[in-house]
Coordinates of C-alpha atoms in Angstrom, one line a residue:
X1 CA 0.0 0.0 0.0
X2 CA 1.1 3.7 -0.4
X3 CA 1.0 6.0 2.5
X4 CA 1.1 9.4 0.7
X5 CA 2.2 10.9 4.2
X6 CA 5.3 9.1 4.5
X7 CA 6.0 8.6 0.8
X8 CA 6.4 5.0 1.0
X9 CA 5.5 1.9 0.0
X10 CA 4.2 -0.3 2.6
X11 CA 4.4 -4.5 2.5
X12 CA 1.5 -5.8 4.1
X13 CA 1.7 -9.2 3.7
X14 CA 2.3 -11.8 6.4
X15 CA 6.1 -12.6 6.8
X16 CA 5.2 -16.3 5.5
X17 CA 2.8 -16.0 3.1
X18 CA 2.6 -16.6 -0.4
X19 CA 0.4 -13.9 -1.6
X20 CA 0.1 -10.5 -0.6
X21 CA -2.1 -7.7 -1.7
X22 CA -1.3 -5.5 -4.2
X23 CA -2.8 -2.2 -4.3
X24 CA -6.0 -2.4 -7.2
X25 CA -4.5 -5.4 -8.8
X26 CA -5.3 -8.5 -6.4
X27 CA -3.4 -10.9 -4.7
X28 CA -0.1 -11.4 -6.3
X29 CA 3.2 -13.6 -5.4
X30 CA 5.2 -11.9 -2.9
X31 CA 8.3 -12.7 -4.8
X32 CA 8.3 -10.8 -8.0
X33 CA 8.3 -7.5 -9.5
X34 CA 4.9 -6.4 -10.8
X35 CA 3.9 -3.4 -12.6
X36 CA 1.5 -0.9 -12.5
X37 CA 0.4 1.0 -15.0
X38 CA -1.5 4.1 -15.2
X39 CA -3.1 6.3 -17.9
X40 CA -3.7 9.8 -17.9
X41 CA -6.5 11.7 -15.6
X42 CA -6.5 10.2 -11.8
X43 CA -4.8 10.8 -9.2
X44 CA -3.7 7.3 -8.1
X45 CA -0.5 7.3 -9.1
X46 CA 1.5 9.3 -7.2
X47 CA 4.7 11.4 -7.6
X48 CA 3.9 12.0 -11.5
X49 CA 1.0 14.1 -11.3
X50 CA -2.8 12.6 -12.9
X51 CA -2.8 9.0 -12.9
X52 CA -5.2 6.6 -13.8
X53 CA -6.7 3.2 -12.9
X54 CA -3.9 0.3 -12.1
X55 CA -3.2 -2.1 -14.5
X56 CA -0.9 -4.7 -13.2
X57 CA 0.8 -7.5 -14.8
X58 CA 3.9 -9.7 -14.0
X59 CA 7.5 -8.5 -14.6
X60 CA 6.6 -6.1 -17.7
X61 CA 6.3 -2.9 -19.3
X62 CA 3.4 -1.5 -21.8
X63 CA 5.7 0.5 -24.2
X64 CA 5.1 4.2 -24.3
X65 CA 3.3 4.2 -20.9
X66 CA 4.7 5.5 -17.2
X67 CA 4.8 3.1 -15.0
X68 CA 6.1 2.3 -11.4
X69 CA 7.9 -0.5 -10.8
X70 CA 7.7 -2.6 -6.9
X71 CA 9.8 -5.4 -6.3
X72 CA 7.3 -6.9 -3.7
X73 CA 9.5 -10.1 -3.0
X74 CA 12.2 -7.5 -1.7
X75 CA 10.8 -6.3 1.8
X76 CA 9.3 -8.0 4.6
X77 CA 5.8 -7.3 5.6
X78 CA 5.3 -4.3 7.7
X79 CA 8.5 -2.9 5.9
X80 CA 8.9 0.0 3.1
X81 CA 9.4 -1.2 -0.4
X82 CA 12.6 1.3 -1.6
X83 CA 11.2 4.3 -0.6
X84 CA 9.6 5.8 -3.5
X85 CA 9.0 3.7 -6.7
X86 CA 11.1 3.8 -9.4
X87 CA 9.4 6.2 -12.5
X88 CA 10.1 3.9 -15.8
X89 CA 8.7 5.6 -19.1
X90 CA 8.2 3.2 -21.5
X91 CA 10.6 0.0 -22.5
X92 CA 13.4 2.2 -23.0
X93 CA 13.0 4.4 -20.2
X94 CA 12.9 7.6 -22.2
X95 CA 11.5 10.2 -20.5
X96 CA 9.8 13.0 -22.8
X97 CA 12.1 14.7 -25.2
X98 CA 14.9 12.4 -25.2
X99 CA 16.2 10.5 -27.9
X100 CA 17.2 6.6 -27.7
X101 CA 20.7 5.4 -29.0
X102 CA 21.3 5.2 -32.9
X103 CA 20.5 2.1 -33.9
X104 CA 21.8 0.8 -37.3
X105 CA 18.8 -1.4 -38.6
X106 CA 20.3 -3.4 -42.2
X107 CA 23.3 -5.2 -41.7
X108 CA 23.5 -5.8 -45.6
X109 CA 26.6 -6.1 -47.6
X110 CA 24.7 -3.8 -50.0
X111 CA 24.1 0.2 -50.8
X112 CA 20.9 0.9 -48.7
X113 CA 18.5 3.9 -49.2
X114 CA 15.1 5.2 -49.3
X115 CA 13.6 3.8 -46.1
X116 CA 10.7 4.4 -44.6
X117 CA 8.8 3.3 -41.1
X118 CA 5.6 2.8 -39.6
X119 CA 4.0 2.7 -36.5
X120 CA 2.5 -0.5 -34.6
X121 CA 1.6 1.0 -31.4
X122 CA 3.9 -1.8 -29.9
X123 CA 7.0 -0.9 -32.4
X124 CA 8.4 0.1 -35.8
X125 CA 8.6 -1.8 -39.0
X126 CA 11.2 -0.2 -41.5
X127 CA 11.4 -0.9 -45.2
X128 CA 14.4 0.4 -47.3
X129 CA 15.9 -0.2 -50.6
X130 CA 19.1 -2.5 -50.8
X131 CA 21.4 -3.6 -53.3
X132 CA 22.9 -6.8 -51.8
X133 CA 23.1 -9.1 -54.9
X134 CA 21.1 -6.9 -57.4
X135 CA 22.3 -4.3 -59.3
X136 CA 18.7 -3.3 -59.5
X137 CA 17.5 -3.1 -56.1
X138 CA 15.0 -5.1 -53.5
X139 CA 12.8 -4.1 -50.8
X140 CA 14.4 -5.4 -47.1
X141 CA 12.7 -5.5 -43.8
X142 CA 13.4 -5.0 -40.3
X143 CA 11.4 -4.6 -37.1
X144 CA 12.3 -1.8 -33.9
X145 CA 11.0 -2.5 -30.4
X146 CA 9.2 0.4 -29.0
X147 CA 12.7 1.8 -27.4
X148 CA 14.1 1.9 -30.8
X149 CA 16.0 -1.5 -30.5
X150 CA 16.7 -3.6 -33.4
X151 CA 14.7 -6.9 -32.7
X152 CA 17.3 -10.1 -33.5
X153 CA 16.5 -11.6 -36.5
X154 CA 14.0 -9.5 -38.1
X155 CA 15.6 -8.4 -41.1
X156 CA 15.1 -10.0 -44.0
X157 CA 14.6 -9.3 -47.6
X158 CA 10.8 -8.8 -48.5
X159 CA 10.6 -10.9 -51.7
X160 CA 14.3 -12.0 -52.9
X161 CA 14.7 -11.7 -56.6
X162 CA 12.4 -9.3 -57.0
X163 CA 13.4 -5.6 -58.3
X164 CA 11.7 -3.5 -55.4
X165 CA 12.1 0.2 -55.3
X166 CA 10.9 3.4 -53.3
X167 CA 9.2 1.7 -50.5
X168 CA 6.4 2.9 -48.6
X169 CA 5.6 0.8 -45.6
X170 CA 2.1 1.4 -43.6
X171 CA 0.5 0.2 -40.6
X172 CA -2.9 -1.3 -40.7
X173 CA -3.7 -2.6 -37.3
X174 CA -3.0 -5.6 -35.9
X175 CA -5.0 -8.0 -37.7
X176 CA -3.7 -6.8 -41.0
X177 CA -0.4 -6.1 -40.6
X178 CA 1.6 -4.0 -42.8
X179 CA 0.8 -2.7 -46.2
X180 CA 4.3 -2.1 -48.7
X181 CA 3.6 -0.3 -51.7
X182 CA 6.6 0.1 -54.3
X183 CA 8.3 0.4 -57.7
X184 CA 8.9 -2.3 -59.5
X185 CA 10.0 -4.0 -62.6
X186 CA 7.5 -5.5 -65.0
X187 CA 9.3 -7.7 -67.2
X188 CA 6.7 -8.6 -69.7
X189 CA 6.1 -4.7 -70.8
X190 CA 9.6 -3.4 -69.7
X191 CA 8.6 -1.0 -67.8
X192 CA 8.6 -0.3 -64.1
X193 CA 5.4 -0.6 -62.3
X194 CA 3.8 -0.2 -59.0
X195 CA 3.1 -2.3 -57.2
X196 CA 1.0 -3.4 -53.5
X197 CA 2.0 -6.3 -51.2
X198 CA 0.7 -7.1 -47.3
X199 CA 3.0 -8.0 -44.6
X200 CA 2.3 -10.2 -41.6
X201 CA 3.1 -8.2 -38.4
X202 CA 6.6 -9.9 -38.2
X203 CA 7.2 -8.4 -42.3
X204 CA 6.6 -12.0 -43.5
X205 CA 5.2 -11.2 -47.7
X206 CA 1.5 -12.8 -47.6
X207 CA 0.8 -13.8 -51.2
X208 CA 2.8 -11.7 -53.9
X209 CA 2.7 -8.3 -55.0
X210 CA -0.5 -6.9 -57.0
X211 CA 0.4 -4.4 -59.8
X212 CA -1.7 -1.3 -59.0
X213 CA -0.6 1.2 -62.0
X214 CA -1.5 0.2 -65.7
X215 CA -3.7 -3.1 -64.4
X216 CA -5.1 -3.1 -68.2
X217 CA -1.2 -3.7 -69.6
X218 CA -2.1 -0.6 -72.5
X219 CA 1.0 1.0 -71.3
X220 CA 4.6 0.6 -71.7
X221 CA 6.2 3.9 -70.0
X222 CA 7.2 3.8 -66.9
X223 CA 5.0 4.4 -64.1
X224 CA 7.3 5.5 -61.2
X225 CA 8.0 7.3 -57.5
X226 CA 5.0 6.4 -55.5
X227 CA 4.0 7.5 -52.3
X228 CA 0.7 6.1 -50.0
X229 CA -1.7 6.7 -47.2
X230 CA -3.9 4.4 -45.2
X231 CA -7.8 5.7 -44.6
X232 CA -9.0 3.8 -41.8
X233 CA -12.5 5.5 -42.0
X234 CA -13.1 5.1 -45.8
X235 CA -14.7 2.8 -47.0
X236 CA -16.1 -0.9 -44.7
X237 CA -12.5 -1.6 -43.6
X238 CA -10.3 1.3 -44.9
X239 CA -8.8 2.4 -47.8
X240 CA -5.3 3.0 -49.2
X241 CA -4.3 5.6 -51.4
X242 CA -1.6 5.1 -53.6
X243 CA -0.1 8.5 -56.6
X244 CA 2.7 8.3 -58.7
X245 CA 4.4 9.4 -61.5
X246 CA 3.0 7.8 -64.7
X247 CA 4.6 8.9 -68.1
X248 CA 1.6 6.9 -70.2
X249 CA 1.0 10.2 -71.8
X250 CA 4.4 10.3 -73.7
X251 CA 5.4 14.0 -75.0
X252 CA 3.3 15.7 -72.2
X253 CA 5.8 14.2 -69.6
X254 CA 5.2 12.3 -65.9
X255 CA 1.5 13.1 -64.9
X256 CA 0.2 12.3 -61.5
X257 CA -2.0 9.3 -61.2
X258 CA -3.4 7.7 -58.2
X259 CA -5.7 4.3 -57.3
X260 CA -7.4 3.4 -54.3
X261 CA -7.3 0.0 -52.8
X262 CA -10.2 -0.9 -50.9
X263 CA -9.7 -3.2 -47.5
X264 CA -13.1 -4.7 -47.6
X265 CA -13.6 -6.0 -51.2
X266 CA -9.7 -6.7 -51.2
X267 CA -9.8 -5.1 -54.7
X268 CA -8.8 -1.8 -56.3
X269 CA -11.7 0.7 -56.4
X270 CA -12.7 0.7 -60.4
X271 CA -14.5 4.5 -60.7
X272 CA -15.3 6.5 -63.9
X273 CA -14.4 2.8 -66.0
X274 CA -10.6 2.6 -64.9
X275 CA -8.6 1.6 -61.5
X276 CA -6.3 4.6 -62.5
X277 CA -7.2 8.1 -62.5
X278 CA -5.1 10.9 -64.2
X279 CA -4.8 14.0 -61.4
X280 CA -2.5 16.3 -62.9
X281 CA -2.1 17.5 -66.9
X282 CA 0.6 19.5 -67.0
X283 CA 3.2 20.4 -69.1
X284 CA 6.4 18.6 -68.0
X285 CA 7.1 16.2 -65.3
X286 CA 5.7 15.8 -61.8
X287 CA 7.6 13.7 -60.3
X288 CA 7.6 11.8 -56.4
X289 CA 4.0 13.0 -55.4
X290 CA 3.0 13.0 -51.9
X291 CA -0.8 12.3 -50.5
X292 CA -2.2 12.0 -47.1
X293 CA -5.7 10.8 -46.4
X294 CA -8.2 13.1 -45.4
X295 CA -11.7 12.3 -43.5
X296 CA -13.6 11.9 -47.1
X297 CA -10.5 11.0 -49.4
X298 CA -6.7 11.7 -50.3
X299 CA -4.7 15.1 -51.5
X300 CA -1.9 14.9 -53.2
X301 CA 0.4 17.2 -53.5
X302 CA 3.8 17.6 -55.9
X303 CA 6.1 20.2 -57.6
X304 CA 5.3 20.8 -61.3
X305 CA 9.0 20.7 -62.8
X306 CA 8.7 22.7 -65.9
X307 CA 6.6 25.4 -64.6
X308 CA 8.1 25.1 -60.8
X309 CA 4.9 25.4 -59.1
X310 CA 3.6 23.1 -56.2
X311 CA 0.2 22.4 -57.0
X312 CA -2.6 20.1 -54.9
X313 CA -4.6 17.8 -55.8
X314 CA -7.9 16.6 -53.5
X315 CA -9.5 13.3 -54.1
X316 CA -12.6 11.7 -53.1
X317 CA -12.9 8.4 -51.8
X318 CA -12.0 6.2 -55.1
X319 CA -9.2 8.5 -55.8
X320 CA -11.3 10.3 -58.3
X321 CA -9.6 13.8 -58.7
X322 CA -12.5 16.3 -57.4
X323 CA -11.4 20.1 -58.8
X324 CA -8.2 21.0 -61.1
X325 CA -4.9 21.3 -59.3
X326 CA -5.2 23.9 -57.2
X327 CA -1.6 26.1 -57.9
X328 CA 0.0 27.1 -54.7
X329 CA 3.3 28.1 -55.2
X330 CA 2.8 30.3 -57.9
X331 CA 6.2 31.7 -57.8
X332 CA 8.0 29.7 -60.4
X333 CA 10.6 28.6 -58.3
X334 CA 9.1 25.2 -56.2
X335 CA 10.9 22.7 -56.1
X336 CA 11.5 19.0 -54.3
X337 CA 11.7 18.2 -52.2
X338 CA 7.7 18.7 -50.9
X339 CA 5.6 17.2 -48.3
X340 CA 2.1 17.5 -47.2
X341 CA -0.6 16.8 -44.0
X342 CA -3.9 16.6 -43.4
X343 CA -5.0 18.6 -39.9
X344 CA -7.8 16.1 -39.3
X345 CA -10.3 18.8 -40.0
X346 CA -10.7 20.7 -43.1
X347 CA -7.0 21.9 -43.9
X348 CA -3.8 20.8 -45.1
X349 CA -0.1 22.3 -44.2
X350 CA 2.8 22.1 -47.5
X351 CA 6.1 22.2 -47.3
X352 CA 8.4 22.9 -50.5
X353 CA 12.0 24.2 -51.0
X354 CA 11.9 27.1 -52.4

């Protein structure tokens, strides 16, 4: 028990007994450490401010979360317990604003770029480019704990023998896993594709990849630099939106297209007769767009190169382009790179070099 007078923690148990009571968790052994942890907005936990409701569990940490940590195997009954608990923030025990160690995450013999990570709520999963045995690149995986450590044997290469570019990695939830959406080769119209694949939550490839841009085969450009967003509100079970650069439009350059796969149907959404729909029409290229999901769809956002202007696009649902690009940069000196996010209202915030 906790005697907010004295500071202290108090053992209560009988000198032989097997059990003792821990404070709103029930009776315990008396010889091991057990954790409480509190969320925000009570004021049971004390020494770190608003507290809420215990929840204890044997010899472990809930990543992310404060905890206090008793070893009630360590004093005899009647006796304090160390004073004041230990304060442990997370795995890691980072308090707020501090960094963990550098990690190096791919332990590859080859060049490795281009990576990108996602959130579990438990974790990280990072996906990057490497060129160990390929000249023309492969998607690798790895997975963090939640205080940033590499987890042993995690990394492994995502589909081996297969050309993988640009990787985007997102988190669907637990029961899905990851999604991985990246550029890749198409050996039957020589052209580089893009292309969707789901991950277990340990990174392990389920299936094979689905080629998202050009499904109908009618082109033979290149379709390249994608980027993606996960909408868990869209749609029966979420959507993802996927935008790239598609040069199927020869002389007019790279044009921005985007398709929408839908979580429910397990299908990409077909809208307006096609699976792809053309964003952008502008003179010159537009390469490596960027889109986040918004509550009713997708904007994507990207630096028109010959004119050197960022523009937005918004998108409903099915990726369906709603207005005309919408010029923001109108100085004609934009560049990449650019980034753009959604407030979880009714705005969006850019970012461009200028």
């Amino acid at each position: 028990a906790y005697d907010s007078g004295s500071g202290e923690w108090e053992c209560s148990h009988a000198a032989d007994a097997t059990l003792c009571a821990v404070p709103e968790c029930g009776e315990r052994s008396c010889d091991a450490y057990y954790v409480c942890h509190y969320a925000a907005d009570d004021a049971d936990c004390p020494g770190i401010g608003d507290c809420g409701a215990a929840v204890c569990t044997a010899a472990s940490l809930i990543p992310g979360e404060c905890v206090y940590m008793i070893d009630w195997g360590a004093c005899a009954a009647g006796e304090s317990c160390s004073g004041d608990p230990d304060y442990t923030c997370g795995a890691g025990d980072c308090a707020d604003g501090e960094l963990s160690a550098e990690v190096q995450v791919s332990a590859t013999t080859g060049a490795t770029n281009y990576p990108s990570i996602a959130a579990t709520g438990t974790g990280y999963g990072v996906a990057w480019q490497d060129y160990t045995g390929t000249s023309y690149g492969q998607i690798y995986f790895a997975r963090l704990d939640a205080s940033g450590a590499l987890v042993a044997g995690s990394e492994h290469a995502i589909s081996p023998g297969t050309t993988g570019n640009f990787p985007v990695l997102l988190w669907l939830g637990a029961a899905e896993g990851y999604a991985l959406v990246m550029q890749g080769w198409n050996a039957t119209t020589s052209s580089y594709e893009v292309y969707l694949g789901f991950l277990s939550s340990t990174g392990v490839l389920a299936g094979g990849f689905q080629q998202v841009s050009d499904v109908d085969a009618t082109n033979v450009l290149h379709s390249r630099y994608p980027d993606a967003a996960f909408a868990p509100d869209l749609g029966a079970s979420g959507r993802i939106g996927i935008a790239w650069s598609d040069a199927r439009n020869g002389s007019t350059g790279h044009d921005v297209y985007m398709a929408v796969y839908d979580l429910a149907t397990d299908a990409l959404v077909e809208a307006d007769g096609d699976e792809n729909h053309q964003l952008t029409a502008i003179s010159g290229h537009e390469y490596w767009p960027v889109v986040p999901a918004t509550a009713t769809g997708f904007v994507t956002a990207v630096i028109a190169a010959e004119s050197e202007q960022a523009v937005t696009i918004e998108s409903d649902a099915d990726g369906v382009a709603l207005a005309a690009p919408i010029v923001v940069a109108p100085t004609s000196t934009a560049s990449r790179p650019i980034d753009v996010a959604f407030d979880g209202a009714d705005e969006v915030g850019l970012v461009w070099r200028d």
